[in-house]
Structures are given as C-alpha cells and as structure tokens.
Amino acid sequence: MSTVTITVNGKIVRAQTGEYLLGVLRREKIDIPALCHHEAVEPYGGCRLCTVEVTKAEWKGWSDHVVSCLYPVADGLIVQTHSAKVIELRRTLLDLYLARHPQTKLIQDMAADYGVTQTSYQTVPEPNNCILCGICVRICDRMGFSAISAVNRGHGREIAPPLNEAPPDCVGCLACALNCPTGYIKYEDAGFKRTIWKREFEILRDAKTGAPTITKEFSEYLVKNRAIPQEYFKFNDESHRKDTAVNMGKIVQWNREVSS
Ligand code: FES
C-alpha cells in the first residue's frame, strides 16, 4: 500500500492505494448521498447517487462521472463532488427514487436535500419501502448464509427468499433487518420465538438472567463454522460484559495486593 495525493474540491488530500473514493470523501467529511453503501460489505454501485466528477491534469480537459463507492483513488486525481452536472444527476436520480418510493422517509429527506420535494414522474401504483439497495442480500451473503436474493425484473423486482418460501438457510440473525436503511424487512420477537421471512426460530435464554440471547440456529452455526464454544451462548452479551467487569475488578484488586 502506498500514499497517493488527490485534489478534492480544490483541497489536497492524501489517501492510500486500494481505497475507494467514497471512503476518502467521507473521511474528509464531505456529504455524499449514498443508498447502497454499507461499510461492512463490498460496494456494488447500484444507486449511482455517490457519483462525482473526476479528471486529471493529463486528461487535457476531459472529465468523467463515476460512482465514487467503486472508483479507486489514483495519484493526481482531481475530484469535484458537487459540480452543477453532479448535482443535476443526483436530482434526477432522487426524482426517480421519489416516484418509486413516494412515502419512504429516507428518500423524501435525501430528495429534499437536493431541492426535490415532489416527483416529476408518474408514481408507481403500489409503492413500498424496499429501495433495492441490496444491503440485506450482501450482508446475508457476507455472514455466510445467502438466504435471500433479488428476484424478478423491472417494477416486480424485490428481495425475497427462494420461491418466496421460508428460507432454509436463514438462521434468524437479523443482520438483514437491522441493517435495512428503511426498516422494510420486518421481524417479530414474541417471548422466545422470532419470526422473520415467514420462518419461526427459537431464541435461547441467558442461563443467569433468563433474558433472550440469540436464535438456536444462529448459535449452532457459530459453533460449527466459527469455532465459538457452545458454552459461550449460555449467556447474552450483557452477562458476558458483567463477568468481564467482575474479573477485571478481581485483577485490579490482586494487583493492588501484590504491590502493597
Ligand atoms: S453508494 Fe450507491 S452507487 Fe455508490
């Protein structure tokens, strides 16, 4: 890895080779809209909102518009994040998003930031909050389950388990639902039962407090594939934290005793 120098909106910025532009821009606290970006998963350039204008001195006046989440930094790159053309492009995209998701707060807010409060396109007849950012699918893949995917085309495109039935590979970890930027993916925890994607899971109980921990299927997966001892799942995170605090206290006390 080596350091490269780029110019962002007239300011010299250093970055590392291998970094994507969006990460560098965010580190510089530049507000770049993005719907499909999530730091835990690989970018895929779906929403196009993070588009910026790039050029180089040797390009002799030629410039390009690129999705910054997928564009690797390179020495000498000159970036404009809010040129008139970039803003117009984002406005058009947000106008289209608003036509497809007129009731989605996230889209309304992002569009309003770009001065778009009403779509100029025909709205879809039955809008929902799934913005097809694909974060849920990529996170599920990254977790190692691949229980859901994007299916169908055009207006019928949606995220769903295979054959729209309870997905056999889901373990009820909630990574999809908790990372969905619009809260579209619904789940229900009732007592020690969790329901998500039409599938029901048993939630384990903390052996000390009786509080819920994780689903039985998720614990089995972690024991088998991540070599985490089964014993670990007898307690939830809070109990583990308390145990750690008690043990740390004992170590501090022991240190005091031996040094006095
Ligand atoms: S964040 Fe969606 S295309 Fe870059």
PDB file of C-alpha atoms and ligand atoms in Angstrom:
ATOM      1  CA  MET A   1       0.000   0.000   0.000  1.00  0.00           C
ATOM      2  CA  SER A   2       1.341   3.463  -0.823  1.00  0.00           C
ATOM      3  CA  THR A   3       0.162   7.008  -0.361  1.00  0.00           C
ATOM      4  CA  VAL A   4      -1.398   8.915  -3.239  1.00  0.00           C
ATOM      5  CA  THR A   5      -2.312  12.579  -3.449  1.00  0.00           C
ATOM      6  CA  ILE A   6      -5.618  13.677  -4.902  1.00  0.00           C
ATOM      7  CA  THR A   7      -7.402  17.031  -5.100  1.00  0.00           C
ATOM      8  CA  VAL A   8     -10.947  17.186  -3.791  1.00  0.00           C
ATOM      9  CA  ASN A   9     -12.909  20.379  -4.429  1.00  0.00           C
ATOM     10  CA  GLY A  10      -9.608  22.217  -4.642  1.00  0.00           C
ATOM     11  CA  LYS A  11      -8.116  20.740  -1.459  1.00  0.00           C
ATOM     12  CA  ILE A  12      -5.100  18.426  -1.436  1.00  0.00           C
ATOM     13  CA  VAL A  13      -5.989  15.128   0.221  1.00  0.00           C
ATOM     14  CA  ARG A  14      -3.857  12.061   0.906  1.00  0.00           C
ATOM     15  CA  ALA A  15      -5.191   8.548   0.528  1.00  0.00           C
ATOM     16  CA  GLN A  16      -3.900   5.004   0.299  1.00  0.00           C
ATOM     17  CA  THR A  17      -3.817   2.950  -2.870  1.00  0.00           C
ATOM     18  CA  GLY A  18      -6.622   0.416  -2.793  1.00  0.00           C
ATOM     19  CA  GLU A  19      -9.039   2.840  -1.153  1.00  0.00           C
ATOM     20  CA  TYR A  20     -12.244   3.720  -2.927  1.00  0.00           C
ATOM     21  CA  LEU A  21     -13.031   7.374  -3.444  1.00  0.00           C
ATOM     22  CA  LEU A  22     -16.234   7.420  -1.365  1.00  0.00           C
ATOM     23  CA  GLY A  23     -14.377   6.324   1.775  1.00  0.00           C
ATOM     24  CA  VAL A  24     -11.845   9.115   1.295  1.00  0.00           C
ATOM     25  CA  LEU A  25     -14.544  11.725   0.686  1.00  0.00           C
ATOM     26  CA  ARG A  26     -16.416  10.682   3.804  1.00  0.00           C
ATOM     27  CA  ARG A  27     -13.233  10.788   5.821  1.00  0.00           C
ATOM     28  CA  GLU A  28     -12.912  14.378   4.625  1.00  0.00           C
ATOM     29  CA  LYS A  29     -16.440  14.948   6.000  1.00  0.00           C
ATOM     30  CA  ILE A  30     -17.872  15.678   2.565  1.00  0.00           C
ATOM     31  CA  ASP A  31     -21.553  14.871   2.407  1.00  0.00           C
ATOM     32  CA  ILE A  32     -22.055  12.398  -0.429  1.00  0.00           C
ATOM     33  CA  PRO A  33     -25.500  10.812  -0.764  1.00  0.00           C
ATOM     34  CA  ALA A  34     -25.489   7.025  -0.972  1.00  0.00           C
ATOM     35  CA  LEU A  35     -28.225   4.441  -0.656  1.00  0.00           C
ATOM     36  CA  CYS A  36     -26.486   1.192  -1.404  1.00  0.00           C
ATOM     37  CA  HIS A  37     -23.269   1.730   0.539  1.00  0.00           C
ATOM     38  CA  HIS A  38     -22.539  -0.159   3.758  1.00  0.00           C
ATOM     39  CA  GLU A  39     -19.080  -0.325   5.254  1.00  0.00           C
ATOM     40  CA  ALA A  40     -19.419  -3.987   6.207  1.00  0.00           C
ATOM     41  CA  VAL A  41     -19.883  -5.228   2.647  1.00  0.00           C
ATOM     42  CA  GLU A  42     -18.352  -4.813  -0.780  1.00  0.00           C
ATOM     43  CA  PRO A  43     -19.731  -1.882  -2.795  1.00  0.00           C
ATOM     44  CA  TYR A  44     -21.707  -2.662  -5.924  1.00  0.00           C
ATOM     45  CA  GLY A  45     -22.608   0.712  -7.396  1.00  0.00           C
ATOM     46  CA  GLY A  46     -26.361   0.223  -7.504  1.00  0.00           C
ATOM     47  CA  CYS A  47     -27.876   3.563  -6.534  1.00  0.00           C
ATOM     48  CA  ARG A  48     -25.479   5.856  -8.509  1.00  0.00           C
ATOM     49  CA  LEU A  49     -26.102   8.669  -6.013  1.00  0.00           C
ATOM     50  CA  CYS A  50     -22.469   8.800  -4.937  1.00  0.00           C
ATOM     51  CA  THR A  51     -21.456   9.879  -8.450  1.00  0.00           C
ATOM     52  CA  VAL A  52     -18.730  12.528  -8.620  1.00  0.00           C
ATOM     53  CA  GLU A  53     -16.767  14.183 -11.405  1.00  0.00           C
ATOM     54  CA  VAL A  54     -13.150  13.155 -11.884  1.00  0.00           C
ATOM     55  CA  THR A  55     -10.358  14.355 -14.098  1.00  0.00           C
ATOM     56  CA  LYS A  56      -6.558  14.506 -14.210  1.00  0.00           C
ATOM     57  CA  ALA A  57      -4.175  17.210 -15.444  1.00  0.00           C
ATOM     58  CA  GLU A  58      -3.008  14.932 -18.256  1.00  0.00           C
ATOM     59  CA  TRP A  59      -6.575  14.246 -19.437  1.00  0.00           C
ATOM     60  CA  LYS A  60      -6.404  17.648 -21.187  1.00  0.00           C
ATOM     61  CA  GLY A  61      -9.798  18.977 -20.118  1.00  0.00           C
ATOM     62  CA  TRP A  62     -11.664  15.687 -20.434  1.00  0.00           C
ATOM     63  CA  SER A  63     -13.581  14.542 -17.353  1.00  0.00           C
ATOM     64  CA  ASP A  64     -15.730  11.604 -16.341  1.00  0.00           C
ATOM     65  CA  HIS A  65     -18.604  10.932 -13.965  1.00  0.00           C
ATOM     66  CA  VAL A  66     -18.004   7.877 -11.809  1.00  0.00           C
ATOM     67  CA  VAL A  67     -19.633   6.167  -8.853  1.00  0.00           C
ATOM     68  CA  SER A  68     -17.249   7.036  -6.047  1.00  0.00           C
ATOM     69  CA  CYS A  69     -18.000   3.900  -3.993  1.00  0.00           C
ATOM     70  CA  LEU A  70     -16.413   1.778  -6.737  1.00  0.00           C
ATOM     71  CA  TYR A  71     -13.733   4.143  -8.016  1.00  0.00           C
ATOM     72  CA  PRO A  72     -10.233   3.505  -6.697  1.00  0.00           C
ATOM     73  CA  VAL A  73      -8.137   6.515  -5.800  1.00  0.00           C
ATOM     74  CA  ALA A  74      -5.134   7.245  -8.010  1.00  0.00           C
ATOM     75  CA  ASP A  75      -2.333   9.747  -7.764  1.00  0.00           C
ATOM     76  CA  GLY A  76      -3.158  13.102  -9.352  1.00  0.00           C
ATOM     77  CA  LEU A  77      -6.920  12.541  -9.440  1.00  0.00           C
ATOM     78  CA  ILE A  78      -8.920  15.765  -9.344  1.00  0.00           C
ATOM     79  CA  VAL A  79     -12.418  15.358  -7.910  1.00  0.00           C
ATOM     80  CA  GLN A  80     -15.453  17.631  -7.898  1.00  0.00           C
ATOM     81  CA  THR A  81     -18.143  16.317  -5.573  1.00  0.00           C
ATOM     82  CA  HIS A  82     -20.790  18.981  -6.138  1.00  0.00           C
ATOM     83  CA  SER A  83     -20.350  20.350  -9.653  1.00  0.00           C
ATOM     84  CA  ALA A  84     -23.510  21.596 -11.407  1.00  0.00           C
ATOM     85  CA  LYS A  85     -23.614  18.417 -13.515  1.00  0.00           C
ATOM     86  CA  VAL A  86     -23.196  16.136 -10.495  1.00  0.00           C
ATOM     87  CA  ILE A  87     -25.964  17.918  -8.613  1.00  0.00           C
ATOM     88  CA  GLU A  88     -28.262  17.709 -11.635  1.00  0.00           C
ATOM     89  CA  LEU A  89     -27.586  13.988 -11.957  1.00  0.00           C
ATOM     90  CA  ARG A  90     -28.358  13.390  -8.279  1.00  0.00           C
ATOM     91  CA  ARG A  91     -31.537  15.471  -8.562  1.00  0.00           C
ATOM     92  CA  THR A  92     -32.731  13.361 -11.481  1.00  0.00           C
ATOM     93  CA  LEU A  93     -31.972  10.128  -9.639  1.00  0.00           C
ATOM     94  CA  LEU A  94     -33.736  11.319  -6.490  1.00  0.00           C
ATOM     95  CA  ASP A  95     -36.718  12.443  -8.575  1.00  0.00           C
ATOM     96  CA  LEU A  96     -36.933   8.879  -9.944  1.00  0.00           C
ATOM     97  CA  TYR A  97     -36.482   7.351  -6.491  1.00  0.00           C
ATOM     98  CA  LEU A  98     -39.285   9.562  -5.212  1.00  0.00           C
ATOM     99  CA  ALA A  99     -41.585   8.297  -7.970  1.00  0.00           C
ATOM    100  CA  ARG A 100     -40.906   4.749  -6.887  1.00  0.00           C
ATOM    101  CA  HIS A 101     -40.899   5.381  -3.126  1.00  0.00           C
ATOM    102  CA  PRO A 102     -43.034   8.472  -2.526  1.00  0.00           C
ATOM    103  CA  GLN A 103     -43.749   7.520   1.104  1.00  0.00           C
ATOM    104  CA  THR A 104     -40.246   6.475   2.119  1.00  0.00           C
ATOM    105  CA  LYS A 105     -38.863   8.959   4.644  1.00  0.00           C
ATOM    106  CA  LEU A 106     -35.217   8.295   3.776  1.00  0.00           C
ATOM    107  CA  ILE A 107     -35.878   9.054   0.103  1.00  0.00           C
ATOM    108  CA  GLN A 108     -38.032  12.078   0.925  1.00  0.00           C
ATOM    109  CA  ASP A 109     -35.255  13.510   3.110  1.00  0.00           C
ATOM    110  CA  MET A 110     -32.473  12.853   0.623  1.00  0.00           C
ATOM    111  CA  ALA A 111     -34.530  14.310  -2.225  1.00  0.00           C
ATOM    112  CA  ALA A 112     -35.412  17.372  -0.137  1.00  0.00           C
ATOM    113  CA  ASP A 113     -31.689  17.934   0.486  1.00  0.00           C
ATOM    114  CA  TYR A 114     -31.390  18.349  -3.283  1.00  0.00           C
ATOM    115  CA  GLY A 115     -34.476  20.530  -3.552  1.00  0.00           C
ATOM    116  CA  VAL A 116     -36.757  17.775  -4.856  1.00  0.00           C
ATOM    117  CA  THR A 117     -39.942  17.746  -2.800  1.00  0.00           C
ATOM    118  CA  GLN A 118     -42.261  16.261  -5.413  1.00  0.00           C
ATOM    119  CA  THR A 119     -41.508  13.819  -8.159  1.00  0.00           C
ATOM    120  CA  SER A 120     -41.968  14.919 -11.716  1.00  0.00           C
ATOM    121  CA  TYR A 121     -42.558  11.321 -12.813  1.00  0.00           C
ATOM    122  CA  GLN A 122     -45.592   9.073 -12.507  1.00  0.00           C
ATOM    123  CA  THR A 123     -45.554   7.331  -9.117  1.00  0.00           C
ATOM    124  CA  VAL A 124     -45.790   3.548  -9.003  1.00  0.00           C
ATOM    125  CA  PRO A 125     -49.247   2.178  -8.102  1.00  0.00           C
ATOM    126  CA  GLU A 126     -48.222   0.213  -5.003  1.00  0.00           C
ATOM    127  CA  PRO A 127     -45.076   1.737  -3.543  1.00  0.00           C
ATOM    128  CA  ASN A 128     -43.180   0.119  -0.705  1.00  0.00           C
ATOM    129  CA  ASN A 129     -40.103   0.915   1.330  1.00  0.00           C
ATOM    130  CA  CYS A 130     -37.742  -1.558  -0.319  1.00  0.00           C
ATOM    131  CA  ILE A 131     -35.310   0.705  -2.168  1.00  0.00           C
ATOM    132  CA  LEU A 132     -33.473  -2.315  -3.630  1.00  0.00           C
ATOM    133  CA  CYS A 133     -30.160  -1.141  -2.198  1.00  0.00           C
ATOM    134  CA  GLY A 134     -29.154  -4.792  -1.839  1.00  0.00           C
ATOM    135  CA  ILE A 135     -27.516  -4.230   1.561  1.00  0.00           C
ATOM    136  CA  CYS A 136     -29.556  -7.043   3.142  1.00  0.00           C
ATOM    137  CA  VAL A 137     -28.552  -9.523   0.434  1.00  0.00           C
ATOM    138  CA  ARG A 138     -24.868  -8.635   0.609  1.00  0.00           C
ATOM    139  CA  ILE A 139     -24.818  -8.755   4.403  1.00  0.00           C
ATOM    140  CA  CYS A 140     -26.565 -12.123   4.413  1.00  0.00           C
ATOM    141  CA  ASP A 141     -24.002 -13.397   1.870  1.00  0.00           C
ATOM    142  CA  ARG A 142     -21.174 -11.955   3.939  1.00  0.00           C
ATOM    143  CA  MET A 143     -22.471 -13.676   7.050  1.00  0.00           C
ATOM    144  CA  GLY A 144     -22.276 -16.911   5.075  1.00  0.00           C
ATOM    145  CA  PHE A 145     -25.996 -17.698   4.743  1.00  0.00           C
ATOM    146  CA  SER A 146     -27.144 -16.398   1.319  1.00  0.00           C
ATOM    147  CA  ALA A 147     -30.722 -16.941   2.433  1.00  0.00           C
ATOM    148  CA  ILE A 148     -32.246 -14.113   0.362  1.00  0.00           C
ATOM    149  CA  SER A 149     -31.654 -12.574  -3.033  1.00  0.00           C
ATOM    150  CA  ALA A 150     -33.038 -10.056  -5.530  1.00  0.00           C
ATOM    151  CA  VAL A 151     -35.618 -11.642  -7.830  1.00  0.00           C
ATOM    152  CA  ASN A 152     -37.667 -10.588 -10.876  1.00  0.00           C
ATOM    153  CA  ARG A 153     -37.091  -7.551 -13.088  1.00  0.00           C
ATOM    154  CA  GLY A 154     -38.402  -4.025 -13.530  1.00  0.00           C
ATOM    155  CA  HIS A 155     -41.228  -2.964 -11.197  1.00  0.00           C
ATOM    156  CA  GLY A 156     -41.564  -6.560  -9.970  1.00  0.00           C
ATOM    157  CA  ARG A 157     -38.017  -6.646  -8.635  1.00  0.00           C
ATOM    158  CA  GLU A 158     -37.880  -7.485  -4.955  1.00  0.00           C
ATOM    159  CA  ILE A 159     -35.778  -9.075  -2.249  1.00  0.00           C
ATOM    160  CA  ALA A 160     -37.076 -12.478  -1.292  1.00  0.00           C
ATOM    161  CA  PRO A 161     -36.085 -15.946  -0.139  1.00  0.00           C
ATOM    162  CA  PRO A 162     -36.002 -18.741  -2.746  1.00  0.00           C
ATOM    163  CA  LEU A 163     -39.518 -19.396  -4.140  1.00  0.00           C
ATOM    164  CA  ASN A 164     -40.808 -16.852  -1.642  1.00  0.00           C
ATOM    165  CA  GLU A 165     -40.967 -19.547   0.988  1.00  0.00           C
ATOM    166  CA  ALA A 166     -39.406 -19.812   4.450  1.00  0.00           C
ATOM    167  CA  PRO A 167     -35.671 -19.831   3.612  1.00  0.00           C
ATOM    168  CA  PRO A 168     -33.929 -22.991   4.795  1.00  0.00           C
ATOM    169  CA  ASP A 169     -30.558 -21.215   5.074  1.00  0.00           C
ATOM    170  CA  CYS A 170     -31.786 -18.363   7.298  1.00  0.00           C
ATOM    171  CA  VAL A 171     -30.702 -18.595  10.945  1.00  0.00           C
ATOM    172  CA  GLY A 172     -32.726 -15.629  12.217  1.00  0.00           C
ATOM    173  CA  CYS A 173     -29.655 -13.486  12.979  1.00  0.00           C
ATOM    174  CA  LEU A 174     -31.489 -10.271  11.931  1.00  0.00           C
ATOM    175  CA  ALA A 175     -28.451  -8.894  10.086  1.00  0.00           C
ATOM    176  CA  CYS A 176     -30.717  -8.122   7.105  1.00  0.00           C
ATOM    177  CA  ALA A 177     -33.474  -6.414   9.088  1.00  0.00           C
ATOM    178  CA  LEU A 178     -31.227  -4.431  11.410  1.00  0.00           C
ATOM    179  CA  ASN A 179     -29.180  -3.047   8.523  1.00  0.00           C
ATOM    180  CA  CYS A 180     -32.093  -2.264   6.203  1.00  0.00           C
ATOM    181  CA  PRO A 181     -31.897   1.539   5.794  1.00  0.00           C
ATOM    182  CA  THR A 182     -35.680   1.949   5.556  1.00  0.00           C
ATOM    183  CA  GLY A 183     -36.822  -0.655   8.077  1.00  0.00           C
ATOM    184  CA  TYR A 184     -38.638  -2.530   5.306  1.00  0.00           C
ATOM    185  CA  ILE A 185     -37.642  -6.005   6.482  1.00  0.00           C
ATOM    186  CA  LYS A 186     -39.998  -6.947   9.257  1.00  0.00           C
ATOM    187  CA  TYR A 187     -39.468  -9.423  12.063  1.00  0.00           C
ATOM    188  CA  GLU A 188     -41.224 -10.190  15.288  1.00  0.00           C
ATOM    189  CA  ASP A 189     -39.810 -11.290  18.628  1.00  0.00           C
ATOM    190  CA  ALA A 190     -42.577 -12.660  20.806  1.00  0.00           C
ATOM    191  CA  GLY A 191     -41.324 -14.200  24.027  1.00  0.00           C
ATOM    192  CA  PHE A 192     -38.679 -16.658  22.939  1.00  0.00           C
ATOM    193  CA  LYS A 193     -39.904 -17.026  19.380  1.00  0.00           C
ATOM    194  CA  ARG A 194     -38.617 -14.982  16.463  1.00  0.00           C
ATOM    195  CA  THR A 195     -40.386 -14.791  13.124  1.00  0.00           C
ATOM    196  CA  ILE A 196     -38.676 -13.448  10.018  1.00  0.00           C
ATOM    197  CA  TRP A 197     -39.049 -14.296   6.323  1.00  0.00           C
ATOM    198  CA  LYS A 198     -42.045 -16.499   7.230  1.00  0.00           C
ATOM    199  CA  ARG A 199     -39.821 -18.681   9.371  1.00  0.00           C
ATOM    200  CA  GLU A 200     -40.000 -19.222  13.105  1.00  0.00           C
ATOM    201  CA  PHE A 201     -36.942 -19.566  15.360  1.00  0.00           C
ATOM    202  CA  GLU A 202     -36.439 -20.416  18.999  1.00  0.00           C
ATOM    203  CA  ILE A 203     -34.464 -17.803  20.940  1.00  0.00           C
ATOM    204  CA  LEU A 204     -32.089 -19.136  23.604  1.00  0.00           C
ATOM    205  CA  ARG A 205     -32.254 -17.876  27.207  1.00  0.00           C
ATOM    206  CA  ASP A 206     -29.436 -16.475  29.293  1.00  0.00           C
ATOM    207  CA  ALA A 207     -28.668 -19.103  31.929  1.00  0.00           C
ATOM    208  CA  LYS A 208     -28.313 -16.458  34.676  1.00  0.00           C
ATOM    209  CA  THR A 209     -30.972 -13.888  33.911  1.00  0.00           C
ATOM    210  CA  GLY A 210     -33.366 -15.727  31.605  1.00  0.00           C
ATOM    211  CA  ALA A 211     -33.078 -12.849  29.118  1.00  0.00           C
ATOM    212  CA  PRO A 212     -33.127 -13.679  25.385  1.00  0.00           C
ATOM    213  CA  THR A 213     -29.789 -14.302  23.656  1.00  0.00           C
ATOM    214  CA  ILE A 214     -29.667 -15.407  20.002  1.00  0.00           C
ATOM    215  CA  THR A 215     -31.557 -17.986  17.993  1.00  0.00           C
ATOM    216  CA  LYS A 216     -30.727 -21.636  18.443  1.00  0.00           C
ATOM    217  CA  GLU A 217     -29.932 -21.935  14.717  1.00  0.00           C
ATOM    218  CA  PHE A 218     -27.544 -18.948  14.808  1.00  0.00           C
ATOM    219  CA  SER A 219     -25.693 -20.355  17.836  1.00  0.00           C
ATOM    220  CA  GLU A 220     -25.390 -23.753  16.114  1.00  0.00           C
ATOM    221  CA  TYR A 221     -23.988 -22.071  13.025  1.00  0.00           C
ATOM    222  CA  LEU A 222     -21.415 -20.120  15.039  1.00  0.00           C
ATOM    223  CA  VAL A 223     -20.346 -23.200  16.992  1.00  0.00           C
ATOM    224  CA  LYS A 224     -19.907 -25.205  13.805  1.00  0.00           C
ATOM    225  CA  ASN A 225     -18.412 -22.586  11.485  1.00  0.00           C
ATOM    226  CA  ARG A 226     -16.677 -20.026  13.692  1.00  0.00           C
ATOM    227  CA  ALA A 227     -15.327 -22.378  16.338  1.00  0.00           C
ATOM    228  CA  ILE A 228     -17.073 -20.485  19.144  1.00  0.00           C
ATOM    229  CA  PRO A 229     -17.624 -22.831  22.110  1.00  0.00           C
ATOM    230  CA  GLN A 230     -21.267 -23.801  22.724  1.00  0.00           C
ATOM    231  CA  GLU A 231     -20.766 -22.702  26.337  1.00  0.00           C
ATOM    232  CA  TYR A 232     -20.486 -19.073  25.172  1.00  0.00           C
ATOM    233  CA  PHE A 233     -24.142 -18.966  24.157  1.00  0.00           C
ATOM    234  CA  LYS A 234     -25.384 -19.846  27.619  1.00  0.00           C
ATOM    235  CA  PHE A 235     -25.186 -16.134  28.380  1.00  0.00           C
ATOM    236  CA  ASN A 236     -26.096 -12.985  26.490  1.00  0.00           C
ATOM    237  CA  ASP A 237     -23.765 -10.044  25.818  1.00  0.00           C
ATOM    238  CA  GLU A 238     -24.785  -8.218  28.974  1.00  0.00           C
ATOM    239  CA  SER A 239     -23.922 -11.186  31.186  1.00  0.00           C
ATOM    240  CA  HIS A 240     -20.575 -11.546  29.384  1.00  0.00           C
ATOM    241  CA  ARG A 241     -19.877  -7.840  29.968  1.00  0.00           C
ATOM    242  CA  LYS A 242     -20.738  -8.142  33.659  1.00  0.00           C
ATOM    243  CA  ASP A 243     -18.482 -11.194  34.019  1.00  0.00           C
ATOM    244  CA  THR A 244     -15.643  -9.304  32.338  1.00  0.00           C
ATOM    245  CA  ALA A 245     -16.157  -6.329  34.671  1.00  0.00           C
ATOM    246  CA  VAL A 246     -16.113  -8.611  37.751  1.00  0.00           C
ATOM    247  CA  ASN A 247     -12.945 -10.360  36.532  1.00  0.00           C
ATOM    248  CA  MET A 248     -11.255  -7.035  35.754  1.00  0.00           C
ATOM    249  CA  GLY A 249     -12.135  -5.871  39.281  1.00  0.00           C
ATOM    250  CA  LYS A 250     -10.526  -9.010  40.734  1.00  0.00           C
ATOM    251  CA  ILE A 251      -7.358  -8.439  38.672  1.00  0.00           C
ATOM    252  CA  VAL A 252      -7.131  -4.795  39.802  1.00  0.00           C
ATOM    253  CA  GLN A 253      -7.618  -5.882  43.434  1.00  0.00           C
ATOM    254  CA  TRP A 254      -4.986  -8.629  43.081  1.00  0.00           C
ATOM    255  CA  ASN A 255      -2.519  -6.122  41.538  1.00  0.00           C
ATOM    256  CA  ARG A 256      -3.069  -3.746  44.465  1.00  0.00           C
ATOM    257  CA  GLU A 257      -2.498  -6.543  46.985  1.00  0.00           C
ATOM    258  CA  VAL A 258       0.737  -7.803  45.439  1.00  0.00           C
ATOM    259  CA  SER A 259       2.175  -4.286  45.037  1.00  0.00           C
ATOM    260  CA  SER A 260       1.315  -3.117  48.585  1.00  0.00           C
TER     261      SER A 260
HETATM  262  S1  FES B   1     -23.286   4.256  -2.881  1.00  0.00           S
HETATM  263 FE1  FES B   1     -24.753   3.516  -4.273  1.00  0.00          FE
HETATM  264  S2  FES B   1     -23.664   3.606  -6.139  1.00  0.00           S
HETATM  265 FE2  FES B   1     -22.206   4.271  -4.733  1.00  0.00          FE
END
